[in-house]
Tab-separated table of C-alpha atoms and ligand atoms in Angstrom:
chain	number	residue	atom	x	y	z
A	1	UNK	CA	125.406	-88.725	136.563
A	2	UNK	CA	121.990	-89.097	134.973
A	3	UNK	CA	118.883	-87.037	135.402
A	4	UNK	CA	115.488	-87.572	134.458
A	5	UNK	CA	114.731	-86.441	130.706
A	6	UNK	CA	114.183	-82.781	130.206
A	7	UNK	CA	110.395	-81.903	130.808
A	8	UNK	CA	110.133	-85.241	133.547
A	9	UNK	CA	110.005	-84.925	137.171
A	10	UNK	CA	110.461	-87.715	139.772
A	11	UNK	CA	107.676	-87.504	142.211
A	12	UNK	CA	109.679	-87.824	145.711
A	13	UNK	CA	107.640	-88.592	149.257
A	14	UNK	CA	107.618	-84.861	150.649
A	15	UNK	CA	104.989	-84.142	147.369
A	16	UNK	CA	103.282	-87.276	147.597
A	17	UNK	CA	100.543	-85.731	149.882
A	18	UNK	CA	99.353	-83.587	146.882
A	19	UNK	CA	98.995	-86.667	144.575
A	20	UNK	CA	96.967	-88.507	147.024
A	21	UNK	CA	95.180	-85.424	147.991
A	22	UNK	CA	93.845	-84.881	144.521
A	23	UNK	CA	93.389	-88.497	143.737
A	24	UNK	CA	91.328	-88.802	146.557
A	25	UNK	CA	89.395	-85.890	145.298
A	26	UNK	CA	88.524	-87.401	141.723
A	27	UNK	CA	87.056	-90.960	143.354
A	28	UNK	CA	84.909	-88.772	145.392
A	29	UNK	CA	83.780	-86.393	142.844
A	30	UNK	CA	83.298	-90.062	140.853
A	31	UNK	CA	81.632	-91.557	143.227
A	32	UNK	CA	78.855	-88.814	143.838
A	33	UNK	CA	78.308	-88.658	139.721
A	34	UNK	CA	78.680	-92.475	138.734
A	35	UNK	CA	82.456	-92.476	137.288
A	36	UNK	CA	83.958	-95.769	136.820
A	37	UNK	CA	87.562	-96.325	136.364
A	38	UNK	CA	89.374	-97.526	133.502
A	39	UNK	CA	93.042	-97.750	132.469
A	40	UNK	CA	93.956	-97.645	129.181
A	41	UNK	CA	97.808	-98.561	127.469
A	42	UNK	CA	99.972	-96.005	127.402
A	43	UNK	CA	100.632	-96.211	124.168
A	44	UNK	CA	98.728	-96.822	121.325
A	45	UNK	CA	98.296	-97.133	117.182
A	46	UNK	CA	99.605	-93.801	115.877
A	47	UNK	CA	96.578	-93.489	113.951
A	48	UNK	CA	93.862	-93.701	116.892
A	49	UNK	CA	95.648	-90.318	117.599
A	50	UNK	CA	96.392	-88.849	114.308
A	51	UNK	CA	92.465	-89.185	113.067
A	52	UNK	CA	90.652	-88.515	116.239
A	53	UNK	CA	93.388	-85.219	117.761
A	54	UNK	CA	93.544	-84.107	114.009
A	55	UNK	CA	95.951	-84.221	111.408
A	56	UNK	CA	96.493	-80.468	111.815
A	57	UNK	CA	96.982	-79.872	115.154
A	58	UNK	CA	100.013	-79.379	117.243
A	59	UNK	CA	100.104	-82.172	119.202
A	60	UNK	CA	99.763	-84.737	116.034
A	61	UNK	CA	102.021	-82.041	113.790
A	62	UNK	CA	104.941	-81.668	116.150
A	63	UNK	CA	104.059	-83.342	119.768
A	64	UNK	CA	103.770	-86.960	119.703
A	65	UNK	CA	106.242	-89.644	120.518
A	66	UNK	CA	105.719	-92.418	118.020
A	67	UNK	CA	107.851	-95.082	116.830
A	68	UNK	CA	108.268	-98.232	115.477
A	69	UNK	CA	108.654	-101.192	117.769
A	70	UNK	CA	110.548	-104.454	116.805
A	71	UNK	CA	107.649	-105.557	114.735
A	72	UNK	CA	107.216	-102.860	112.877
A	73	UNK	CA	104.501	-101.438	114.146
A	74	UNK	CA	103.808	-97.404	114.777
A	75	UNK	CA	102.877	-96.958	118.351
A	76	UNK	CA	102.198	-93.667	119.795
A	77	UNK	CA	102.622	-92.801	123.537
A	78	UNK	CA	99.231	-91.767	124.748
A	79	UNK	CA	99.158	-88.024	123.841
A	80	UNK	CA	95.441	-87.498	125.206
A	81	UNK	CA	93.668	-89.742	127.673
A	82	UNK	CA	90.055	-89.620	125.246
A	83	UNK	CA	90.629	-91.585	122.502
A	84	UNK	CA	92.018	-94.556	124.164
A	85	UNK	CA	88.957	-94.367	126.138
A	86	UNK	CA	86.648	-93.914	123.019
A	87	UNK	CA	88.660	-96.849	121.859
A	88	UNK	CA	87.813	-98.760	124.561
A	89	UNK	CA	84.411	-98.199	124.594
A	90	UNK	CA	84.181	-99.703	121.057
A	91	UNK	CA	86.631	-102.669	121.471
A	92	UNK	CA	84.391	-103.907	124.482
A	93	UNK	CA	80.949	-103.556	123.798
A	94	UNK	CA	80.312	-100.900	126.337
A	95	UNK	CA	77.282	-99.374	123.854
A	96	UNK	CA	75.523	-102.620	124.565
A	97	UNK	CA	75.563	-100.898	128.038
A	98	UNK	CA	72.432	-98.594	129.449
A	99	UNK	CA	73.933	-95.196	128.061
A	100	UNK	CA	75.408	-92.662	128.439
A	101	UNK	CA	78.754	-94.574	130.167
A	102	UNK	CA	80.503	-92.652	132.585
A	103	UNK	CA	84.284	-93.363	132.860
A	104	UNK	CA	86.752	-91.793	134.387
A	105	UNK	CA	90.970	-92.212	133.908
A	106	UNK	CA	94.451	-91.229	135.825
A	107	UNK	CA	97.427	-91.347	133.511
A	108	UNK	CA	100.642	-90.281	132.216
A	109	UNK	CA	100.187	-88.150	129.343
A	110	UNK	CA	103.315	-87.878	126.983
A	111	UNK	CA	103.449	-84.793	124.551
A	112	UNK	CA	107.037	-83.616	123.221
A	113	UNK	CA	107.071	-79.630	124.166
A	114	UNK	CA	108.937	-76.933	125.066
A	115	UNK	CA	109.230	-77.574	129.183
A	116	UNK	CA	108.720	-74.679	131.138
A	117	UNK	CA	106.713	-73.828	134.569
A	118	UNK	CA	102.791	-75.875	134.188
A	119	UNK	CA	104.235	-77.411	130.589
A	120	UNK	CA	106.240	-80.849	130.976
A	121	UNK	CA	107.072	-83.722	128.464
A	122	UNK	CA	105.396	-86.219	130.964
A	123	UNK	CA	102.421	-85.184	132.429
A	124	UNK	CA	99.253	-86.187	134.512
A	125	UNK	CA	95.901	-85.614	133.602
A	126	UNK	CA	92.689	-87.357	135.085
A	127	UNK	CA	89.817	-86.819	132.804
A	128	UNK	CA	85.667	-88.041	132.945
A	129	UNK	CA	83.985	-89.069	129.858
A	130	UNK	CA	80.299	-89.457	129.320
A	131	UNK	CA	79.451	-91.336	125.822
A	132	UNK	CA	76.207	-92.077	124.663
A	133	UNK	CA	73.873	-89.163	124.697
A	134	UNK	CA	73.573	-85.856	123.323
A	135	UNK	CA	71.739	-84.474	126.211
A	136	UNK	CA	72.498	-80.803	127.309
A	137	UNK	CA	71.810	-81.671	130.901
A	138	UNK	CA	74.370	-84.120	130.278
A	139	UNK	CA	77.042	-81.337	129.508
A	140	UNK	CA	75.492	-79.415	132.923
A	141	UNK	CA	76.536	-82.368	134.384
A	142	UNK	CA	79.975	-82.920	133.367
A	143	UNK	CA	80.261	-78.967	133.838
A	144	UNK	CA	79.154	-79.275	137.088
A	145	UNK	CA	81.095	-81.972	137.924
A	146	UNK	CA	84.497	-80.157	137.343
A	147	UNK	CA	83.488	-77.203	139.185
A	148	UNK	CA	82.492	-79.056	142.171
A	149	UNK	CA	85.743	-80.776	142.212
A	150	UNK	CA	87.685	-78.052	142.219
A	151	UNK	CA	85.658	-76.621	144.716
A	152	UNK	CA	86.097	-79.508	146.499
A	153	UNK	CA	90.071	-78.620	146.703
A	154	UNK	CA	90.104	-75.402	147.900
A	155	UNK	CA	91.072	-73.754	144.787
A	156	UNK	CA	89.541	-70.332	145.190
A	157	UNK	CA	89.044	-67.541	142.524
A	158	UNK	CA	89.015	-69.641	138.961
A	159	UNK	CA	86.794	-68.731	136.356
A	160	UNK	CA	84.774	-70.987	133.940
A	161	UNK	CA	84.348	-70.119	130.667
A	162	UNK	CA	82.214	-71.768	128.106
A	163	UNK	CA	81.508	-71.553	124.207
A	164	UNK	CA	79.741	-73.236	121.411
A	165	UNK	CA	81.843	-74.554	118.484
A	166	UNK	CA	79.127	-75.715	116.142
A	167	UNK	CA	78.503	-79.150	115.097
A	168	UNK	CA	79.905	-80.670	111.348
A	169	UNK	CA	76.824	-78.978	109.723
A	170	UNK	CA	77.061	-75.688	111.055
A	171	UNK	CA	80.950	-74.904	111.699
A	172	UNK	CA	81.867	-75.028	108.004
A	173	UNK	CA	79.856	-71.878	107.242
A	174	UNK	CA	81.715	-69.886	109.947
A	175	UNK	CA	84.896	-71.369	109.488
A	176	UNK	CA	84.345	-69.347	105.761
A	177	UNK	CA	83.518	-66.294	107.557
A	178	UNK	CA	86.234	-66.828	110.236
A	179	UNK	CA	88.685	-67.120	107.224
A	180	UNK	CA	87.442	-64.083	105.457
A	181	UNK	CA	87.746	-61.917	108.311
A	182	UNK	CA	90.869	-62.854	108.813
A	183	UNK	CA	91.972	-62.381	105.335
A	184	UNK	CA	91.778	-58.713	105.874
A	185	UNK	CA	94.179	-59.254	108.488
A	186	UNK	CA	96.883	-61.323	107.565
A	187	UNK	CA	99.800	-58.705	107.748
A	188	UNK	CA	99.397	-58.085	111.042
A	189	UNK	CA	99.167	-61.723	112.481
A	190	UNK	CA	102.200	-63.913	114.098
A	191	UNK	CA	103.979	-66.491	111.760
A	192	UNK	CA	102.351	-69.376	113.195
A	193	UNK	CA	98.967	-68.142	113.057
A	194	UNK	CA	99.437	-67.047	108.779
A	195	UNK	CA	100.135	-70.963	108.546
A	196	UNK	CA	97.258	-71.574	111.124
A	197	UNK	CA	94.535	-69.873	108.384
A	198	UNK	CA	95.000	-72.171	105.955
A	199	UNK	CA	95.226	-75.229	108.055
A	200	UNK	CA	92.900	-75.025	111.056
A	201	UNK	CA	91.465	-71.443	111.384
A	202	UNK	CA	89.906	-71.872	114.868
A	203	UNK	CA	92.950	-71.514	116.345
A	204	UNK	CA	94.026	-68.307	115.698
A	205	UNK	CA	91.347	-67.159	118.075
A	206	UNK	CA	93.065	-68.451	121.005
A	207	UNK	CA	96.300	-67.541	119.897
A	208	UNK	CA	98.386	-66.177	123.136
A	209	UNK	CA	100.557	-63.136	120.796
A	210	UNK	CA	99.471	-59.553	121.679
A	211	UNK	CA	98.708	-59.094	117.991
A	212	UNK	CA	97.015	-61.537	117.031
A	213	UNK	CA	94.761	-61.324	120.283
A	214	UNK	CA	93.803	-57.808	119.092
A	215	UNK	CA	92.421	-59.475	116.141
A	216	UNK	CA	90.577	-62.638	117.687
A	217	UNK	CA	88.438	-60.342	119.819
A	218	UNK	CA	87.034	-58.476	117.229
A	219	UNK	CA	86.397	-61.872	115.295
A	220	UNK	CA	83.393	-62.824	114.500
A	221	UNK	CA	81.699	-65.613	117.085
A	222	UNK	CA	80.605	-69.369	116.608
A	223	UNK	CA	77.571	-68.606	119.025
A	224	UNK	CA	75.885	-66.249	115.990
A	225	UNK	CA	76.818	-68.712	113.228
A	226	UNK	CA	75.158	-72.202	114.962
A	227	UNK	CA	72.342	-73.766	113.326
A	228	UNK	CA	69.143	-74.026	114.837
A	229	UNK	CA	69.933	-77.318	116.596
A	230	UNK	CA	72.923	-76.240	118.019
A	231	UNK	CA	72.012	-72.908	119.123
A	232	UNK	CA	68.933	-74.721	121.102
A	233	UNK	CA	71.126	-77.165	122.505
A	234	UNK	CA	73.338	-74.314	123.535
A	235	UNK	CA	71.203	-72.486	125.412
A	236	UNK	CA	69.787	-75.312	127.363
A	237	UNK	CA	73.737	-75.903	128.491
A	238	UNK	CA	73.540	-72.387	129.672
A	239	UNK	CA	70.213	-72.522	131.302
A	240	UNK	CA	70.980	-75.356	133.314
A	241	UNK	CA	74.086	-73.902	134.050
A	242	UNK	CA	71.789	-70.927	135.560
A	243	UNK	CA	69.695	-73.852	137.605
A	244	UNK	CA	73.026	-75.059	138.981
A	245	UNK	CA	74.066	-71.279	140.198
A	246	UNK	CA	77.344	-72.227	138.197
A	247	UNK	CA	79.228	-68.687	137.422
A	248	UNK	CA	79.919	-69.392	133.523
A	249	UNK	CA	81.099	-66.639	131.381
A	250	UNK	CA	80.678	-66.881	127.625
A	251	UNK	CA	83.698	-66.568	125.706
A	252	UNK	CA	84.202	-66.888	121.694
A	253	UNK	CA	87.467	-66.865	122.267
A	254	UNK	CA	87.249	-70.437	123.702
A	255	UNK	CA	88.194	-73.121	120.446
A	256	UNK	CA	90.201	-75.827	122.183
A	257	UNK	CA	93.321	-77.237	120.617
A	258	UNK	CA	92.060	-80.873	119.253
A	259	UNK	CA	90.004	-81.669	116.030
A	260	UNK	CA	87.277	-83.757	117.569
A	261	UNK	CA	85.684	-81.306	119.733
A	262	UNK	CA	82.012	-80.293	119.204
A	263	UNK	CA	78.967	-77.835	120.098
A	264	UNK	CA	79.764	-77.308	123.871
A	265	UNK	CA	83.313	-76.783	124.779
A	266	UNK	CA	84.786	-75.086	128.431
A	267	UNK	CA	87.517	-74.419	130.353
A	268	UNK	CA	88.697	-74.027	134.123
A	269	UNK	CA	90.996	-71.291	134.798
A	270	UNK	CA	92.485	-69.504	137.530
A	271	UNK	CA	91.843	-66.027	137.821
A	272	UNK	CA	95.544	-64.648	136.852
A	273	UNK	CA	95.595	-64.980	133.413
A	274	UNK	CA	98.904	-66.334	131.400
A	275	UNK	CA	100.306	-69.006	128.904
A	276	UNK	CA	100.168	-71.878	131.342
A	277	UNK	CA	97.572	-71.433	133.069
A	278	UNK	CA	94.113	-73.603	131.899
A	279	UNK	CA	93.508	-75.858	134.382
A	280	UNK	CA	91.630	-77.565	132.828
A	281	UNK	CA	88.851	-77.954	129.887
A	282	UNK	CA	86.636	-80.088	128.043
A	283	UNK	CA	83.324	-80.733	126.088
A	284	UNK	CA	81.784	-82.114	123.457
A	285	UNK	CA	83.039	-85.109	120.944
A	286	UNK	CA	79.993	-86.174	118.934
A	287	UNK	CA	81.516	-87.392	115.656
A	288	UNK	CA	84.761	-88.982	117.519
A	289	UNK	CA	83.200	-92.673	118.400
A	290	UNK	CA	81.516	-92.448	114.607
A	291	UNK	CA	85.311	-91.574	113.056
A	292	UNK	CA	86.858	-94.304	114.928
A	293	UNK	CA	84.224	-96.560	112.961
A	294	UNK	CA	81.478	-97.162	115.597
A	295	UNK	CA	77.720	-95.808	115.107
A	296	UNK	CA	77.137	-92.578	115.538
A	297	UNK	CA	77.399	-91.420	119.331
A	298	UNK	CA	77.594	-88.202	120.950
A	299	UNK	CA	79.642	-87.593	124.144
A	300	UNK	CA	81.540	-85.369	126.006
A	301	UNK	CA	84.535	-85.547	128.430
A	302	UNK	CA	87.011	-83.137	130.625
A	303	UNK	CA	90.390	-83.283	131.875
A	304	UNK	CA	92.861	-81.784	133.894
A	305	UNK	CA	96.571	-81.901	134.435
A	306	UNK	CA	97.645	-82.383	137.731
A	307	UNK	CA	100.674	-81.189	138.168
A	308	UNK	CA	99.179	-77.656	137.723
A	309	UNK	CA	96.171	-78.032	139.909
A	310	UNK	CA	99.560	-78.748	142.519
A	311	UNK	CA	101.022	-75.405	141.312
A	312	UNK	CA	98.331	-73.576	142.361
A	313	UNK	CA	97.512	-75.368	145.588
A	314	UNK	CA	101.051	-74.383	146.630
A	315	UNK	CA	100.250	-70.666	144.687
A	316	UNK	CA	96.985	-70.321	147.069
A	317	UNK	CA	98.910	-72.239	150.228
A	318	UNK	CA	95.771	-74.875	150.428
A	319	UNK	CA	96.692	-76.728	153.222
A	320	UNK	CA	97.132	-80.474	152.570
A	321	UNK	CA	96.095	-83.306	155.353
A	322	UNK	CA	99.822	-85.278	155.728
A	323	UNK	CA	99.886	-88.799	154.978
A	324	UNK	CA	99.337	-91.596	157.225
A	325	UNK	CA	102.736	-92.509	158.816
A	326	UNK	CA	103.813	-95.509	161.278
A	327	UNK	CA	102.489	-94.240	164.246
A	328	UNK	CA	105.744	-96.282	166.758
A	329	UNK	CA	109.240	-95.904	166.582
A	330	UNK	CA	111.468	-98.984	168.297
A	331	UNK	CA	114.536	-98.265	169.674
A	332	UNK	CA	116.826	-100.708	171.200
A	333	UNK	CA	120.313	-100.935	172.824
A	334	UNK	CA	122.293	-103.923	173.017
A	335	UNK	CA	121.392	-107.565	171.481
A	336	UNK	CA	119.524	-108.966	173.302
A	337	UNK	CA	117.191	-105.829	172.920
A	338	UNK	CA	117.599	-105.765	169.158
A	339	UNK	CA	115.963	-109.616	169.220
A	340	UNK	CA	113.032	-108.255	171.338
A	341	UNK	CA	112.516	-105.455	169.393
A	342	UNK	CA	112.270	-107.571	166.015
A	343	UNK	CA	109.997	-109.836	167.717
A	344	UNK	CA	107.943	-106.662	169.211
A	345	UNK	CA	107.362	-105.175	165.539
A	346	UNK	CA	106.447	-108.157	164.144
A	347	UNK	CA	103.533	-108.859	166.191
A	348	UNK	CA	102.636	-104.895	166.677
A	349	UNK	CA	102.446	-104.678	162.806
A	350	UNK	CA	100.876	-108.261	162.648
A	351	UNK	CA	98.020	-106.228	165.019
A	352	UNK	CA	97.490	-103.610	162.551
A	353	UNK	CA	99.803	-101.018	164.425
A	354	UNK	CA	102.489	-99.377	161.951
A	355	UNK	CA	106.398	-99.495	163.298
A	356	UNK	CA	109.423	-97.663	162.350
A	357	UNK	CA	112.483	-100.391	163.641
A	358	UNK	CA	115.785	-98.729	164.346
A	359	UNK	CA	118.379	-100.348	162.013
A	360	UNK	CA	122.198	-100.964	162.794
A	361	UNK	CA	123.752	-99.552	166.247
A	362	UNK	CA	123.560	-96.225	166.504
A	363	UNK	CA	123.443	-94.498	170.002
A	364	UNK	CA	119.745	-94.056	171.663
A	365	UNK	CA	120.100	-90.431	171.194
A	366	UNK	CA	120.700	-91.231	167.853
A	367	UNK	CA	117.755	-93.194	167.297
A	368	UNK	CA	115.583	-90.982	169.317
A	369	UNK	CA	116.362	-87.971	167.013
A	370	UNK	CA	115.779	-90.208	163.870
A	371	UNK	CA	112.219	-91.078	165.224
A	372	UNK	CA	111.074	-87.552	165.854
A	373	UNK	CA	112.392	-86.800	162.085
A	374	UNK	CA	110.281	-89.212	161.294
A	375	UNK	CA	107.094	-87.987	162.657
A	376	UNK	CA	106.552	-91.155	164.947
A	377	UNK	CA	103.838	-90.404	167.837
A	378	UNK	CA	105.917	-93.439	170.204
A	379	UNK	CA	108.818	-94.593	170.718
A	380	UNK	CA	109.455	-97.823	172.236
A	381	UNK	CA	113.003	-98.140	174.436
A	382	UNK	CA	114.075	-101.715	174.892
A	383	UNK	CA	117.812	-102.250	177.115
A	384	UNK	CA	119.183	-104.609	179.048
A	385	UNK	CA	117.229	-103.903	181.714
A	386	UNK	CA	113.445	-103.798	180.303
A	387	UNK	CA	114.382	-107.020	178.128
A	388	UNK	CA	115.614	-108.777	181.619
A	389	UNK	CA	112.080	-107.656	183.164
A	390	UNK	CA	109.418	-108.167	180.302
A	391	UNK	CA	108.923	-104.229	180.209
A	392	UNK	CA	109.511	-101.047	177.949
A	393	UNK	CA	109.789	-97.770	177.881
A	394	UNK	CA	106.811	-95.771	176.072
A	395	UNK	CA	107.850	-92.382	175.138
A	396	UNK	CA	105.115	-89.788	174.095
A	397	UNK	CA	107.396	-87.894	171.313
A	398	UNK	CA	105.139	-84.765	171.979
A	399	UNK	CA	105.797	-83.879	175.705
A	400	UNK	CA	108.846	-85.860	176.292
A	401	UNK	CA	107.491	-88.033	179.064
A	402	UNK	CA	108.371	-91.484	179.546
A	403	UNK	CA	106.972	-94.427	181.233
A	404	UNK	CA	107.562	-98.287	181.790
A	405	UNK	CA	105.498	-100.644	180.859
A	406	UNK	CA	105.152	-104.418	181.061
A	407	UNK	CA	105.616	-105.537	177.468
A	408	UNK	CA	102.333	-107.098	177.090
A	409	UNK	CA	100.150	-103.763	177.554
A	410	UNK	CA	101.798	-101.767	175.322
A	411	UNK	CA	99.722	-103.303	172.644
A	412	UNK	CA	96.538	-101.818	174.652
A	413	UNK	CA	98.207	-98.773	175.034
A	414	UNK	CA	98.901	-97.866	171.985
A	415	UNK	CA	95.401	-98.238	170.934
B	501	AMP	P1	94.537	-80.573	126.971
B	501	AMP	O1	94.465	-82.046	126.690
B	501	AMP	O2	95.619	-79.902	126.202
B	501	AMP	O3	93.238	-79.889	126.928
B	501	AMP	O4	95.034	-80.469	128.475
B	501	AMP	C1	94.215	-80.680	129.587
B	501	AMP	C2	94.936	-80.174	130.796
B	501	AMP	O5	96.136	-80.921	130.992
B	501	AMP	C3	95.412	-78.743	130.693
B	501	AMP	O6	94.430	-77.866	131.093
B	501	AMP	C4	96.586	-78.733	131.648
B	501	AMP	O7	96.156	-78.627	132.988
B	501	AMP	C5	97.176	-80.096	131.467
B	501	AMP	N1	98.297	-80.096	130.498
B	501	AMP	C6	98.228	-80.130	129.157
B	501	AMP	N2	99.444	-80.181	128.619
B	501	AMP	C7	100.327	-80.185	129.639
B	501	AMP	C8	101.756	-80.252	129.741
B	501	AMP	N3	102.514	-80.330	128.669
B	501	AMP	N4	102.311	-80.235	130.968
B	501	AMP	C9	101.550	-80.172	132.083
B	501	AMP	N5	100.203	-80.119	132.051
B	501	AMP	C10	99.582	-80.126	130.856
């Protein structure tokens, strides 16, 4: 027998609601900011990923799928939905556009990990991206903008946190001080954050080991190393943050886990803390457009994964609207019936009215169970007997009652 690859899921009917539940979500949240779709491959040139994510991080150290295809070519399945979109941007033109450009993207993210609960091989992420302006209301914007959608869920008690990372002038000095504090410490941290110092320092704050978080809280913070530029742009994030009644908390704990992030960078998490748990994060990219050989142009993006925004809609017990189902069931007994009833859903469906068709011969009680399994409001009977006087029988599946009909109002009634 085979079974999906470890870390995939197939995405059956019964959770189908949740998919369309969030999706439905993001176009609105979209639609009252100014997102427009795009779709990116889902793969890619190896290097788009290796020089934007960073050479040192995990996902380009020990995450990616990449290969060589028939013409000997690296590809890379898309390990992050922003640089294909940064890509994008550049390969059409889109800074000839009135700026910033807001995008927004669904799609299968593939990273090679350890699976467990929230953590999968294949994933889902939707994400926004705003390129083309430096703005700090534009951050308070894309801020806001996550918040409201989750809001707009029914995810209760998550927490945003925010920090400032510095931009290429400033982070360099506290990266030394980072380094120097933690030089004091080195005996005491985990194995993968000694190699972590000498590689890519910023993440040993958010390092998830008891010991090492000891450490990172006493570290010192980005926020008191940022040059004068960032610090002002920081606190206008905040203070619109303040005008939008958005309930931020400041933590320097807060690095994110890819190379190209910038000044303003934040997360969405629910309230029970744990490994898996981020929800979601963003911020900040201003150098990533410029290293991927365009001009220089700030932006800044978030995205979420949403097969753990499902978790914790099923965690919380959000209640989901079903989806839309055929409304009619047809059952038939006997030939002649069967033609009828083929001729019946064709024009019901033709008008716009959904039908369910009982297939093969099965007995009505049969075919009656089947369409209350299914969920269908109706059921048409056709026998012998309605097909001989142009009627049917229209069956509320709620209360059980039945009636007979001449076949040419039960369009009318169904309405
Ligand atoms: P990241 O690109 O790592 O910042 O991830 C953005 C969001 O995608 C996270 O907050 C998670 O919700 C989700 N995510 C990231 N990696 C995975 C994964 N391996 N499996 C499931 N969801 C993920």
């Amino acid at each position: 027998m085979y079974r999906a690859p470890r870390g995939t899921s197939d995405i059956l009917p019964r959770e189908q609601a949740y998919w369309r539940y969030i999706e439905q979500k993001v176009v609105n949240a979209c639609q009252l900011y100014g997102y427009e779709r795009i779709d990116a491959p889902a793969f890619e040139d190896t290097k788009l990923f290796s020089r934007s994510v960073g050479e040192d991080t995990d996902i380009v150290e020990k995450q990616m799928y990449t290969f060589e295809d028939r013409g000997g070519n690296k590809i890379t399945l898309r390990p992050e939905g922003t640089a294909p979109v940064c890509r994008a941007y550049l390969e059409h033109g889109l800074h000839n556009l009135p700026q910033p450009v807001k995008l927004y993207y669904i799609a299968s993210i593939f990273r090679y990990e350890r699976p467990q609960a929230g953590r999968y091989r294949q994933h889902y992420q939707f994400g926004f991206e705003a390129i083309g302006d430096d703005d700090p209301a534009l951050d308070a914007e894309v801020i806001d903008m996550a918040w409201q959608f989750f809001q707009s869920l029914n995810l209760r008690h998550l927490s945003l946190q925010l920090n400032s990372i510095g931009c290429k002038k400033c982070r360099p000095g506290y990266l030394a001080i980072l380094k120097d504090y933690y030089a004091s410490h080195t005996r005491d941290l985990c194995s993968d954050c000694k190699t972590r110092l000498k590689r890519n320092p910023l993440r040993l704050l958010d390092c998830k080991k008891p010991q090492c978080q000891q450490i990172a809280n006493s570290a010192p913070r980005s926020i008191d190393y940022l040059c004068p530029q960032c610090d002002e742009h920081f606190n206008r994030v905040k203070r619109y943050l303040e005008l939008l009644d958005l309930p931020f908390a400041v933590n320097h704990r807060l690095v994110r886990g890819l190379d190209y992030y910038t000044r303003t960078v934040f997360e969405i998490q629910p309230e029970v803390e744990g490994a898996q748990t981020t929800l979601g994060g963003g911020g900040r990219y201003d150098d990533l457009i410029e290293e991927l050989g365009g001009k220089p142009t700030p932006a800044l993006g978030f995205a979420a994964g949403i097969e753990r925004i499902i978790l914790n809609l099923k965690k919380q017990n959000v209640p989901i609207p079903p989806l839309p189902r055929p409304q009619v069931f047809i059952a038939h007994i006997g030939d002649k019936a069967r033609d009828e009833a083929i001729k019946l859903a064709a024009a019901l469906r033709k008008n716009g009215i959904g039908v369910i068709e009982a297939i093969g011969n099965k007995s009505l009680k049969a075919q009656l169970r089947q369409a209350n399994t299914l969920g269908a409001h109706h059921t048409v009977i056709i026998g012998e007997q309605e097909v001989k006087t142009g009627t049917v029988i229209l069956r509320d599946m709620t209360t059980a009652q039945q009636r007979t009909i001449p076949i040419v109002q039960l369009q009318e009634e169904l309405r």
